[in-house]
CSV table of C-alpha atoms and ligand atoms in Angstrom, one decimal:
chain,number,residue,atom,x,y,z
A,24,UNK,CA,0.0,0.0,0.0
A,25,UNK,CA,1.1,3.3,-0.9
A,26,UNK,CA,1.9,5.8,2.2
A,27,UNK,CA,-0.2,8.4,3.7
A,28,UNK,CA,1.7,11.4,2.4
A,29,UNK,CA,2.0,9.4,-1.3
A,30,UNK,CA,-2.0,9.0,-1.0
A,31,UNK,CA,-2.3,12.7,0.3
A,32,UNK,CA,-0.4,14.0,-2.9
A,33,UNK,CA,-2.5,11.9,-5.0
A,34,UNK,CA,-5.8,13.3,-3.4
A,35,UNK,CA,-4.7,16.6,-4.5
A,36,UNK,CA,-4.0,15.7,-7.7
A,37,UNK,CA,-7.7,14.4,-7.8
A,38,UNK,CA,-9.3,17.1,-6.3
A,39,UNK,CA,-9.0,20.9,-5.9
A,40,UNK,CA,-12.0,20.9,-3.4
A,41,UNK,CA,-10.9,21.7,-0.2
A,42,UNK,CA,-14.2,20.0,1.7
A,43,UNK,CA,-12.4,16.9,0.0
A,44,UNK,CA,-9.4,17.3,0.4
A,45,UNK,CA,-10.4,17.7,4.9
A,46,UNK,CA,-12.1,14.7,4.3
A,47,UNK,CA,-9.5,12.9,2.9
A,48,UNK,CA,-7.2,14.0,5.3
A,49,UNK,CA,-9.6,12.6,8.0
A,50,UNK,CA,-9.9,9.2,6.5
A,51,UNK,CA,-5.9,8.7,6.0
A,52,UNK,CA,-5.8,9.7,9.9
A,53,UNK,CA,-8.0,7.3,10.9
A,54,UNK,CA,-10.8,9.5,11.8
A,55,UNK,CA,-14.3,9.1,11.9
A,56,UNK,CA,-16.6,10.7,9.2
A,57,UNK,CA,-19.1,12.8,10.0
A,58,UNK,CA,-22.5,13.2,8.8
A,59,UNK,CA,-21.9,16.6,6.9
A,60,UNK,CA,-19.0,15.0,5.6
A,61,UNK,CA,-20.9,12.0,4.1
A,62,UNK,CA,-23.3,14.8,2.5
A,63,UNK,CA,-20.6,16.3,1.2
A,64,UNK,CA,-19.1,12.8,-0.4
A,65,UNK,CA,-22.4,12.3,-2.1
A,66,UNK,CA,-22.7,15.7,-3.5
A,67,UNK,CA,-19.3,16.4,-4.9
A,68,UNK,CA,-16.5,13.8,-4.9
A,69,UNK,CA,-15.5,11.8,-8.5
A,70,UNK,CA,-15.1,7.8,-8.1
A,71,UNK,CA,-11.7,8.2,-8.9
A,72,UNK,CA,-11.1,10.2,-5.2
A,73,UNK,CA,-13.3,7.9,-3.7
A,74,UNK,CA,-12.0,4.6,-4.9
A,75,UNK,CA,-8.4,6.0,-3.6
A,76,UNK,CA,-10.1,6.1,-0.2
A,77,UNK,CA,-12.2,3.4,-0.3
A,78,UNK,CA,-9.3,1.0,-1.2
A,79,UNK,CA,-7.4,2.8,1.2
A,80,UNK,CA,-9.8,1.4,3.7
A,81,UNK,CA,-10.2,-1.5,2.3
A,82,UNK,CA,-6.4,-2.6,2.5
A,83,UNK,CA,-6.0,-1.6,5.8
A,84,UNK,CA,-8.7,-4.0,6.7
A,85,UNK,CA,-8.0,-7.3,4.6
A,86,UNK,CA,-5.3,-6.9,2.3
A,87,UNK,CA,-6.7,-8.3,-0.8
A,88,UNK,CA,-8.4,-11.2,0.7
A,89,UNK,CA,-12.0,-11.3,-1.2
A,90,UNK,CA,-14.0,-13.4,0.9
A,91,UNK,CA,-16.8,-15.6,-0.7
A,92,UNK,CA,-19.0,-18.9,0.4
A,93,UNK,CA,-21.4,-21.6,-0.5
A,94,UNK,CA,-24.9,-21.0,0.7
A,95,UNK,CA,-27.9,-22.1,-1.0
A,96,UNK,CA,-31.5,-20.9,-0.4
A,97,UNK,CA,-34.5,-22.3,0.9
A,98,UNK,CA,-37.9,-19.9,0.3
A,99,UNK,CA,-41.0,-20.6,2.3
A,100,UNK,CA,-43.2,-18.8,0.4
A,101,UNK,CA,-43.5,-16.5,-2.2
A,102,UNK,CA,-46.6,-14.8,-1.2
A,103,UNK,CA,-46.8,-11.9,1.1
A,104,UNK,CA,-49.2,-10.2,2.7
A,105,UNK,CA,-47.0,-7.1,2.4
A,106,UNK,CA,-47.3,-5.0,-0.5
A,107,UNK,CA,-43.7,-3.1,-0.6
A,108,UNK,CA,-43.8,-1.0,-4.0
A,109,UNK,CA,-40.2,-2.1,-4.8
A,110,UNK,CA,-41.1,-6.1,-4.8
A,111,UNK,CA,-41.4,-8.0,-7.8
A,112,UNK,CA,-41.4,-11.0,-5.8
A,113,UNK,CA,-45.0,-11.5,-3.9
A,114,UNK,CA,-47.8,-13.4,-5.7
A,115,UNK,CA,-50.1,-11.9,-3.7
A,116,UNK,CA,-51.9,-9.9,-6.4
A,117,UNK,CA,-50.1,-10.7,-9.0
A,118,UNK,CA,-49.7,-13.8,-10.9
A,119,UNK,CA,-51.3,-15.2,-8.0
A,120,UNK,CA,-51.0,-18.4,-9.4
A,121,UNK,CA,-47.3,-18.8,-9.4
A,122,UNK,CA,-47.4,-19.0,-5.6
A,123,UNK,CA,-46.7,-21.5,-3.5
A,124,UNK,CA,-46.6,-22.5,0.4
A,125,UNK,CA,-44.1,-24.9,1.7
A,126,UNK,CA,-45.3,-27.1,4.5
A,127,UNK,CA,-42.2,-28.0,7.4
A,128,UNK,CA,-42.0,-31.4,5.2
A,129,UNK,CA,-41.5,-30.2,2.2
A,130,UNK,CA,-38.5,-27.6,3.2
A,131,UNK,CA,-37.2,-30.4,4.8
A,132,UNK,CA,-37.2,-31.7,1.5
A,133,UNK,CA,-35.3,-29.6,0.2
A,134,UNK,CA,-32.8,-29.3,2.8
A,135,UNK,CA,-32.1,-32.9,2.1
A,136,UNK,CA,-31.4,-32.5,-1.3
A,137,UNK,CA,-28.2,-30.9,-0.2
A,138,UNK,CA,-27.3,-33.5,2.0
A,139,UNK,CA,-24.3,-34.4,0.1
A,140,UNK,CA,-22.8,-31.0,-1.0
A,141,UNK,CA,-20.2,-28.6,0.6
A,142,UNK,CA,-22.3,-25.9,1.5
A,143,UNK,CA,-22.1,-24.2,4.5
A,144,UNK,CA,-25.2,-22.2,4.8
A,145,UNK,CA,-29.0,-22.0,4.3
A,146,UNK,CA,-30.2,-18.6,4.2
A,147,UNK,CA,-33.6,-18.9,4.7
A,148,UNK,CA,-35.9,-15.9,2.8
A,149,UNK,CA,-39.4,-15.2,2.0
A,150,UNK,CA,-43.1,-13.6,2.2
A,151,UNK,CA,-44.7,-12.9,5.2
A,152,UNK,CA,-47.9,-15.3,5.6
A,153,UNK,CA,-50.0,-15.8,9.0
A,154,UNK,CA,-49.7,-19.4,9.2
A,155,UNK,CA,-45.9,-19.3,9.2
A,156,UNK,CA,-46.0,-18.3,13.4
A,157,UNK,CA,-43.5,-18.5,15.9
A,158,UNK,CA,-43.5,-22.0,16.4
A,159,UNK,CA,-43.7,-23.2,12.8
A,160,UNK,CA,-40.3,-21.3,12.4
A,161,UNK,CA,-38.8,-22.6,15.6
A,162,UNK,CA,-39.9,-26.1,14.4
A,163,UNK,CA,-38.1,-25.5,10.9
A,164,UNK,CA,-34.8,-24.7,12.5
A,165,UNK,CA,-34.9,-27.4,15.0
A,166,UNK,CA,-35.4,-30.1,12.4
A,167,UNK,CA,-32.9,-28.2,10.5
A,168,UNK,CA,-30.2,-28.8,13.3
A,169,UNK,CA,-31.5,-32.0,14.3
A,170,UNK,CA,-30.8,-33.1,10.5
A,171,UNK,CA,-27.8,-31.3,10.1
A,172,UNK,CA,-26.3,-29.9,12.8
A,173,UNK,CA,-23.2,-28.3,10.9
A,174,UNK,CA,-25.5,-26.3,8.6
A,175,UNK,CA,-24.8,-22.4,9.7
A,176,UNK,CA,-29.1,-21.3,9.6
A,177,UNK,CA,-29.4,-17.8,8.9
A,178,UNK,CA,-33.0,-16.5,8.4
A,179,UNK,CA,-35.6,-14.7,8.0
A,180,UNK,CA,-35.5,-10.4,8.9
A,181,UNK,CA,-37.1,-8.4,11.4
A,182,UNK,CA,-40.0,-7.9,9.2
A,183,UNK,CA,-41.2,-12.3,10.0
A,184,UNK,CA,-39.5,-11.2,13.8
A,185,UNK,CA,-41.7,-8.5,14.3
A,186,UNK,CA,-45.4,-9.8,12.7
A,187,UNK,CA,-44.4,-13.6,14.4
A,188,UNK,CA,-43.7,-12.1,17.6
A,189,UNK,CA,-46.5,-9.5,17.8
A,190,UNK,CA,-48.9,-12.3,17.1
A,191,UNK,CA,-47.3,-14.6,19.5
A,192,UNK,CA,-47.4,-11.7,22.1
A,193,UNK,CA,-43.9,-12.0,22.9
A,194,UNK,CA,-41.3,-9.6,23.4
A,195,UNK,CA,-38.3,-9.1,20.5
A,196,UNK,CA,-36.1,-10.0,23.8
A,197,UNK,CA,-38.2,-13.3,24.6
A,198,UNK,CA,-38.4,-13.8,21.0
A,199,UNK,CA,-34.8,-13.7,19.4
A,200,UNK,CA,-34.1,-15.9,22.6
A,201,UNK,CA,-36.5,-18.9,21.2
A,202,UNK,CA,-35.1,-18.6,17.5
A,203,UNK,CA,-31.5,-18.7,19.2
A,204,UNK,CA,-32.4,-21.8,21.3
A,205,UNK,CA,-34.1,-23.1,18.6
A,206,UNK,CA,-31.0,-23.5,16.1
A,207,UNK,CA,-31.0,-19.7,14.3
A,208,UNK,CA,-27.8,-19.2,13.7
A,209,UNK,CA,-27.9,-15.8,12.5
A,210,UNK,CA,-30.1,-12.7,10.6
A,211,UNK,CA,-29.9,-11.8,6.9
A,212,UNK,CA,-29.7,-8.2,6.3
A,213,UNK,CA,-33.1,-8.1,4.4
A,214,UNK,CA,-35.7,-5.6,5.6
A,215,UNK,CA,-33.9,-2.8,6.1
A,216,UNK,CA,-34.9,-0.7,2.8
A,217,UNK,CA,-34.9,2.8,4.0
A,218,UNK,CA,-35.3,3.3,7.7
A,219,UNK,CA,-36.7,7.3,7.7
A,220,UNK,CA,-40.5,7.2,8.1
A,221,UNK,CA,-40.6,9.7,4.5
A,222,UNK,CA,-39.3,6.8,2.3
A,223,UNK,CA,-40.4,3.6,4.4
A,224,UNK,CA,-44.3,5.0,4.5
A,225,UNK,CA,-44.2,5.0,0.8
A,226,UNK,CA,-42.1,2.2,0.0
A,227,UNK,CA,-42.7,-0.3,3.0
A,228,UNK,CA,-46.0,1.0,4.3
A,229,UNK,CA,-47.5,-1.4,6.9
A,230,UNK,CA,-44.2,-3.7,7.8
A,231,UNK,CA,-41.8,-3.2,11.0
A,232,UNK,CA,-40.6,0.4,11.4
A,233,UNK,CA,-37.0,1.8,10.9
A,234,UNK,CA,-36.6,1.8,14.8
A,235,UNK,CA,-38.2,-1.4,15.0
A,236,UNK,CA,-35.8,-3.2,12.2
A,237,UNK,CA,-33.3,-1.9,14.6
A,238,UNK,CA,-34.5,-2.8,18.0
A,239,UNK,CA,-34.9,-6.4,17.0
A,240,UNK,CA,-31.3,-6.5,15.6
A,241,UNK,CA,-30.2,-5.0,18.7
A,242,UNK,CA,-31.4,-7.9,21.1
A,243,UNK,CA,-30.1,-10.4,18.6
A,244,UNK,CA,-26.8,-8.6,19.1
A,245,UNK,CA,-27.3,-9.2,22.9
A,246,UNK,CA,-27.6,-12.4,23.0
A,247,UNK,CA,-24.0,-12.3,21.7
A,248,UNK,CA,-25.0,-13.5,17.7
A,249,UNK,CA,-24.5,-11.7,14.4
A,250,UNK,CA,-26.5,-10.1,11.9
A,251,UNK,CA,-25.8,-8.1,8.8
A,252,UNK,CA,-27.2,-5.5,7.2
A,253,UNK,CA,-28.5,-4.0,3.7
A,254,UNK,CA,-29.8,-0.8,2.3
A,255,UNK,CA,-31.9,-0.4,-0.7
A,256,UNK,CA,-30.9,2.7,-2.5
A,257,UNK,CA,-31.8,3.9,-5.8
A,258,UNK,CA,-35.6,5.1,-6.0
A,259,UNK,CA,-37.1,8.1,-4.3
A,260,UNK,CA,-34.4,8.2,-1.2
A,261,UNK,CA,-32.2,11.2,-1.8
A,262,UNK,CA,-28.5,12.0,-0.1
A,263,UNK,CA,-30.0,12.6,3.7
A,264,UNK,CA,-32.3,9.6,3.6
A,265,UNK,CA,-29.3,7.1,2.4
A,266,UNK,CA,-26.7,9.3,5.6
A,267,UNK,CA,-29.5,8.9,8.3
A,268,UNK,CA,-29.9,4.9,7.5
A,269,UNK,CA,-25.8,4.5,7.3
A,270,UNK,CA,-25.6,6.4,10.5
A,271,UNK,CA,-28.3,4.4,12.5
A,272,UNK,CA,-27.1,1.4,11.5
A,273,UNK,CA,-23.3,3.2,12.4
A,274,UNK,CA,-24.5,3.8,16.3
A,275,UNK,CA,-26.2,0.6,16.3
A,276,UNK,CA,-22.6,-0.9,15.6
A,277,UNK,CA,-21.3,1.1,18.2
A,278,UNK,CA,-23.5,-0.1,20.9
A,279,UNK,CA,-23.6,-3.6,20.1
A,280,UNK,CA,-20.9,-4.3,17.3
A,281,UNK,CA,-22.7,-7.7,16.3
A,282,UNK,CA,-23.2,-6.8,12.3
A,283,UNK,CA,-20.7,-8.6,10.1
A,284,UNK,CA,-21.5,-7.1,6.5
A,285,UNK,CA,-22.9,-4.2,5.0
A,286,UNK,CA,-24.6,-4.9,1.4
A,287,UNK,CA,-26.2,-1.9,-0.4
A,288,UNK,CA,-29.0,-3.2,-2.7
A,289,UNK,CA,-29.7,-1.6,-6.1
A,290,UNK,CA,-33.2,-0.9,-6.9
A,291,UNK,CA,-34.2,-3.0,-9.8
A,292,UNK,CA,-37.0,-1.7,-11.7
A,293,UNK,CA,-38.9,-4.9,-13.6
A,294,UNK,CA,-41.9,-6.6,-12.2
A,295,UNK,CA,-42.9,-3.8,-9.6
A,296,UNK,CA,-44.9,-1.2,-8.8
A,297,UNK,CA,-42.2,1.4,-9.2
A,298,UNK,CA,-41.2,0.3,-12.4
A,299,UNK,CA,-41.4,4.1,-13.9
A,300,UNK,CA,-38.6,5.1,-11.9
A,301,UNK,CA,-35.2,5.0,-13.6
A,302,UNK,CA,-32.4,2.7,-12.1
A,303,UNK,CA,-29.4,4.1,-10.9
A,304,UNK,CA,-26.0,4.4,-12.8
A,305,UNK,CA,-22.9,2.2,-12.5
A,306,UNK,CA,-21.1,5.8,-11.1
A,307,UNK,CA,-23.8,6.2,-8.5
A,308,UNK,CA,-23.6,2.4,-7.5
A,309,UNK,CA,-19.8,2.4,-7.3
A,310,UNK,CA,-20.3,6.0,-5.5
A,311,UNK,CA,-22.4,4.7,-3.0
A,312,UNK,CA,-20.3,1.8,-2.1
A,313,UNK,CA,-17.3,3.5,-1.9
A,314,UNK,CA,-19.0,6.2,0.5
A,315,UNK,CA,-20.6,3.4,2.7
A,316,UNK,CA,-17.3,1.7,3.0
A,317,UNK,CA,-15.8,4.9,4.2
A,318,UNK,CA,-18.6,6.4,6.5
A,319,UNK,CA,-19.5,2.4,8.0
A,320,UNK,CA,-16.0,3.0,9.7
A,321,UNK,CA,-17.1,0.2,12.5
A,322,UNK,CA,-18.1,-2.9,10.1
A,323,UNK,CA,-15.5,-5.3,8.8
A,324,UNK,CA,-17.1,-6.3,5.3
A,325,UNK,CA,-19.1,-4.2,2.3
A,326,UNK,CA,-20.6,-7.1,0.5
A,327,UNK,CA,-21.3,-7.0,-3.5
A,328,UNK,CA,-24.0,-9.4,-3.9
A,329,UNK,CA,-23.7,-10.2,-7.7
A,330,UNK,CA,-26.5,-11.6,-8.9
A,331,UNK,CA,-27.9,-8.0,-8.3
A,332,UNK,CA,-25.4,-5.7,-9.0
A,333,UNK,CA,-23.9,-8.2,-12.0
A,334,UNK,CA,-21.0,-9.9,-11.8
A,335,UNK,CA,-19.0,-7.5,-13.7
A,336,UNK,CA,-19.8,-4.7,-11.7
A,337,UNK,CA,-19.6,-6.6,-8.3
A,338,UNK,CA,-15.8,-7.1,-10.0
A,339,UNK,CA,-15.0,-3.5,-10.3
A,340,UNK,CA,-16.0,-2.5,-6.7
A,341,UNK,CA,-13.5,-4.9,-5.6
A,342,UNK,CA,-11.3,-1.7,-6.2
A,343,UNK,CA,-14.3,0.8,-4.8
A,344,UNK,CA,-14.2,-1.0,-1.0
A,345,UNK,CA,-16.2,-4.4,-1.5
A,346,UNK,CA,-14.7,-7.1,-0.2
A,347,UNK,CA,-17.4,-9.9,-0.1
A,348,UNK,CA,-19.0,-10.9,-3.1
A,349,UNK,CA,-21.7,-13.4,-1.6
A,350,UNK,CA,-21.8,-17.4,-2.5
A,351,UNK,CA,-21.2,-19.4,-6.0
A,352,UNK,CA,-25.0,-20.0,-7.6
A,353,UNK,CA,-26.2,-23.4,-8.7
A,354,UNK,CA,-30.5,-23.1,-8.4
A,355,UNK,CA,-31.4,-21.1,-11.4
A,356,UNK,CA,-35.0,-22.1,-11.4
A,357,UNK,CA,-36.8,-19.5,-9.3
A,358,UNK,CA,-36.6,-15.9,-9.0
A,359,UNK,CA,-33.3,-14.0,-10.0
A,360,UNK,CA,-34.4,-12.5,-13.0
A,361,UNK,CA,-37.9,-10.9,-11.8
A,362,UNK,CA,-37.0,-7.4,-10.7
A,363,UNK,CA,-34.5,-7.5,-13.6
A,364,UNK,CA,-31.3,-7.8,-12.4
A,365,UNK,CA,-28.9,-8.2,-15.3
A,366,UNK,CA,-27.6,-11.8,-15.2
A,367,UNK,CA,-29.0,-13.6,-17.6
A,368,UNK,CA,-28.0,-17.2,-16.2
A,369,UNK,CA,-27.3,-15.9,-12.8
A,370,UNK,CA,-25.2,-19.1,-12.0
A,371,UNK,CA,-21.2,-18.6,-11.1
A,372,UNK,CA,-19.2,-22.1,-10.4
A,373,UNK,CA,-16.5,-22.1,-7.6
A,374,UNK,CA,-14.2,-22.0,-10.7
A,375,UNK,CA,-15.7,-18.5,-12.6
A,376,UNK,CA,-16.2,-16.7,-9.0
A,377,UNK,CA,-12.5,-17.6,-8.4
A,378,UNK,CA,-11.4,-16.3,-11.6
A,379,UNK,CA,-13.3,-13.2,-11.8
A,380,UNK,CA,-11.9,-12.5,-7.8
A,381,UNK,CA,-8.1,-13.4,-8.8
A,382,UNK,CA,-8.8,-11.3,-12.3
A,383,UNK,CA,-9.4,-8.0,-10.0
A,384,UNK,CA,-5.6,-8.7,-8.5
A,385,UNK,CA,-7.7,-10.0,-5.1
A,386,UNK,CA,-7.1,-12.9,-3.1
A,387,UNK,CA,-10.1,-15.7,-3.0
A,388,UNK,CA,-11.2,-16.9,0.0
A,389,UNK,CA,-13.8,-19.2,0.5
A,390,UNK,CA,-15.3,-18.6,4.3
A,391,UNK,CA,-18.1,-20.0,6.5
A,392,UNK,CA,-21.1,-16.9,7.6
A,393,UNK,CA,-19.1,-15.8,10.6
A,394,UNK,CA,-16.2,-15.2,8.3
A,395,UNK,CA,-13.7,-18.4,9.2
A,396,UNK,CA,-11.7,-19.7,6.3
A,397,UNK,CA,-12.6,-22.4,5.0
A,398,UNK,CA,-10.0,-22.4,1.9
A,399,UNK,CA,-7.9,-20.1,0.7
A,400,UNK,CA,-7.7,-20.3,-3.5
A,401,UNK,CA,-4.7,-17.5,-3.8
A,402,UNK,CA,-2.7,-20.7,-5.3
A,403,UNK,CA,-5.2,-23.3,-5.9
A,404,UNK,CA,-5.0,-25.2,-8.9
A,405,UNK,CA,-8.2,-25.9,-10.5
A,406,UNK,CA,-8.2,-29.4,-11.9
A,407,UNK,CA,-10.8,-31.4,-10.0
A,408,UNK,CA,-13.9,-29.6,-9.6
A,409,UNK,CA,-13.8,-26.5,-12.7
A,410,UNK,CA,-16.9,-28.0,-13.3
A,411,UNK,CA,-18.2,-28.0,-9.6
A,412,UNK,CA,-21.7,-25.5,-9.5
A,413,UNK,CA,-22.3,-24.0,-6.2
A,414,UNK,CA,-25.4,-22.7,-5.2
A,415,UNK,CA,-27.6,-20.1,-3.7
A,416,UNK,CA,-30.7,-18.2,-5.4
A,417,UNK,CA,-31.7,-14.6,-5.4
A,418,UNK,CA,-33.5,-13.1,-2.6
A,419,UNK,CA,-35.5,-10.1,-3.2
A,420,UNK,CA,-38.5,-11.1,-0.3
A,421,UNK,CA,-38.1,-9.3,2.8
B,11,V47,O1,-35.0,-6.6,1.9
B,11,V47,C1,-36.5,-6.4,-2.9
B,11,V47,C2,-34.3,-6.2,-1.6
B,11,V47,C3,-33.8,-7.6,0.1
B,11,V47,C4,-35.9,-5.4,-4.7
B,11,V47,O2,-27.7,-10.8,4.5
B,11,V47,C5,-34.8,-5.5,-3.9
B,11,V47,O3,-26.3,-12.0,3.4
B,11,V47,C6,-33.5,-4.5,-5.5
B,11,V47,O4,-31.5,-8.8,2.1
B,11,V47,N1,-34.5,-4.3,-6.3
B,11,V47,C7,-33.6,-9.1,0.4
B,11,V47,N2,-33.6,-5.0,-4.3
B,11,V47,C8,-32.3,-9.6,0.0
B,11,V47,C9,-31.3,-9.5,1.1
B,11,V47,C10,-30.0,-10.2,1.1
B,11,V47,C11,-29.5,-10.7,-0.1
B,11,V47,C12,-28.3,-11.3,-0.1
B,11,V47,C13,-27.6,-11.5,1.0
B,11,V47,C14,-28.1,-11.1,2.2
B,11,V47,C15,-27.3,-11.3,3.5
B,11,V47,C16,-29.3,-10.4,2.2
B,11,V47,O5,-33.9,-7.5,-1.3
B,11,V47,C17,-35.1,-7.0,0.5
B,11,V47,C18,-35.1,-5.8,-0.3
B,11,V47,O6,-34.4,-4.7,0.2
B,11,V47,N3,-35.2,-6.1,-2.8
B,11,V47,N4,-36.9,-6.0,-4.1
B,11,V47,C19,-35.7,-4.8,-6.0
B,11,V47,N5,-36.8,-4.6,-6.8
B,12,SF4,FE1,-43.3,-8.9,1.4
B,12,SF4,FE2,-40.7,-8.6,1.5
B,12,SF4,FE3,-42.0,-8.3,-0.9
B,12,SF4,FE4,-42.3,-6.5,1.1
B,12,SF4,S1,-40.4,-7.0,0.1
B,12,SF4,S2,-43.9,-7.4,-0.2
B,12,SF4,S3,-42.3,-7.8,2.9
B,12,SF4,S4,-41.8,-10.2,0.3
């Protein structure tokens, strides 16, 4: 890595601003960025500036390591009784017809069809549906763990959390305690959206608040587990919407430090009731990374996940401050495609995720959800398995 004066001269180079060139200065220094400072990022500074800082940061963190695992995905339902603008996933109005309702035995079912492959993960995703209570979950995660005991189980958001527990009349507290002791193993970022009441009202009307999302992570935290955390950006939020969710979920981090990853999500516009509204550039995605790597000062990872973003993209914020680009894909049948993200076959073998990683100058490593290696492919040689699939699917629920 180059030295801090090396990177200062640089930054000069880049900019003539003086507001960036202080908030350079801070970030080289170690020091926290403020709010203003964030607006001040999103208003005025280039990629190039920002992808000097974000790698920067990056570095200092990891190095080059590019961290990656095997997950696959298990969704309940695809009906909701939700009716989030952005989703193109629910068959609750439309297409009502291409729903469908797992029972316990038939995600079982599933489950067991991975009996026999190296995955480390089910990250368990869906619609919000009464007869999927508090004890139909804690039954699915038990028989999970009974049948698999290594199988990390991270699932559902704080949008199931807060409707299963409200029902059950439970607190979050007494709640997250029975999903712990019944084999949850950890919380997906999902959910989140936009936490101010001016974008969630319109976007997220009727699900689990901003401060709610929040509170229920919070208590997960406490119990001493780990959650992560997304951000769906790119519709009718502007600048101070996207710096008050950053900064909640910053102080959040403070108090409890149990998030892992941060993954901004890119509004995709097919299949949803915001379709009219134009989807944001590749400078403002690789922008808003690069800013949430920098501002998010107190979480390890920024996570690409590619079968949104597209894998060639995901590739290029490798240099923006990503450092996690999600799991290898093997499931194509269901839904990766609906709210149009651009892979058109949105499976990547061990093999291609490796190569696209190593291609960007970073360092593949395969690791479990809590971020232990489980191989390192910096010198791997590929003969055996180039034709080994991996496997997750796309999860737009929630
Ligand atoms: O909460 C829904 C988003 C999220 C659209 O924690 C959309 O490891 C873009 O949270 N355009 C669910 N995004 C997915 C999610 C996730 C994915 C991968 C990994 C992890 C993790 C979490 O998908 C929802 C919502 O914000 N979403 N519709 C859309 N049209
Ligand atoms: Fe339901 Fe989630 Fe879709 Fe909202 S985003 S309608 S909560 S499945």
């Amino acid at each position: 890595m180059k030295d801090i004066s090396t990177l200062k001269t640089l930054v000069n180079q880049i900019t003539k601003d003086e507001d960036l060139k202080l908030i350079a200065a801070k970030v080289l220094e170690g020091n926290r960025l403020s709010e203003e400072d964030a607006l001040l990022l999103f208003e005025k500074a280039n990629p190039s500036y920002l992808g000097l800082l974000a790698n920067f940061v990056r570095t200092q963190k990891h190095g080059k390591k590019t961290y990656f695992n095997r997950n696959f995905h298990l969704e309940p339902t695809n009906v909701c009784l939700y009716t989030c603008t952005f989703c193109s996933y629910s068959r609750l109005i439309k297409k009502r017809e291409e729903g469908w309702e797992y029972s316990l035995e038939e995600m079982m079912e599933i489950i067991k069809k991975y009996d026999d492959q190296p995955v480390t993960e089910v990250h368990i995703v869906g619609g919000v549906l009464p007869q999927y209570n508090l004890k139909f979950y804690t039954d699915l995660f038990t028989s999970i763990k009974n049948h698999r005991p290594d199988l990390h189980v991270k699932a559902l958001t704080p949008v199931e959390y807060h409707y299963i527990f409200k029902k059950a009349k439970v607190s979050y507290a007494e709640g997250m305690a029975k999903m712990k002791a019944a084999g949850l193993d950890s919380m997906p970022g999902g959910g989140a959206e936009i936490f101010h009441p001016e974008i969630r009202d319109e976007i997220a009307g009727g699900k689990c608040s901003g401060e709610e999302w929040l509170a229920i992570h919070r208590e997960w935290h406490k119990l001493g587990m780990r959650s992560n955390a997304t951000m769906l950006y790119g519709h009718i939020e502007n600048y101070n919407h996207r710096i008050h969710h950053l900064s909640s979920l910053r102080k959040l981090q403070d108090e409890t430090g149990g998030f892992q990853t941060f993954i901004p999500l890119k509004f995709r516009n097919k299949g949803n009731q915001m379709s009219h509204i134009e989807e944001s550039t590749t400078i403002e995605d690789i922008r808003l990374y690069a800013i949430s790597r920098l501002f998010l000062d107190n979480f390890e990872h920024i996570k690409a996940y590619w079968p949104m973003i597209g894998r060639q993209v995901a590739q290029m914020l490798l240099a923006f401050g990503v450092d996690d680009i999600d799991g290898t894909i093997d499931d194509t049948t269901k839904i990766y495609t609906m709210a149009g993200s651009e892979e058109q076959t949105p499976a990547m073998n061990t093999y291609e995720l490796v190569q696209l990683i190593k291609q960007a100058g970073m360092e593949p490593i395969e690791r479990d959800t809590l971020y232990n290696v489980v191989k390192e492919y910096k010198d791997h040689v590929f003969e055996e398995d180039k034709s080994f699939k991996g496997y997750v699917s796309l999860p737009v629920a929630n």
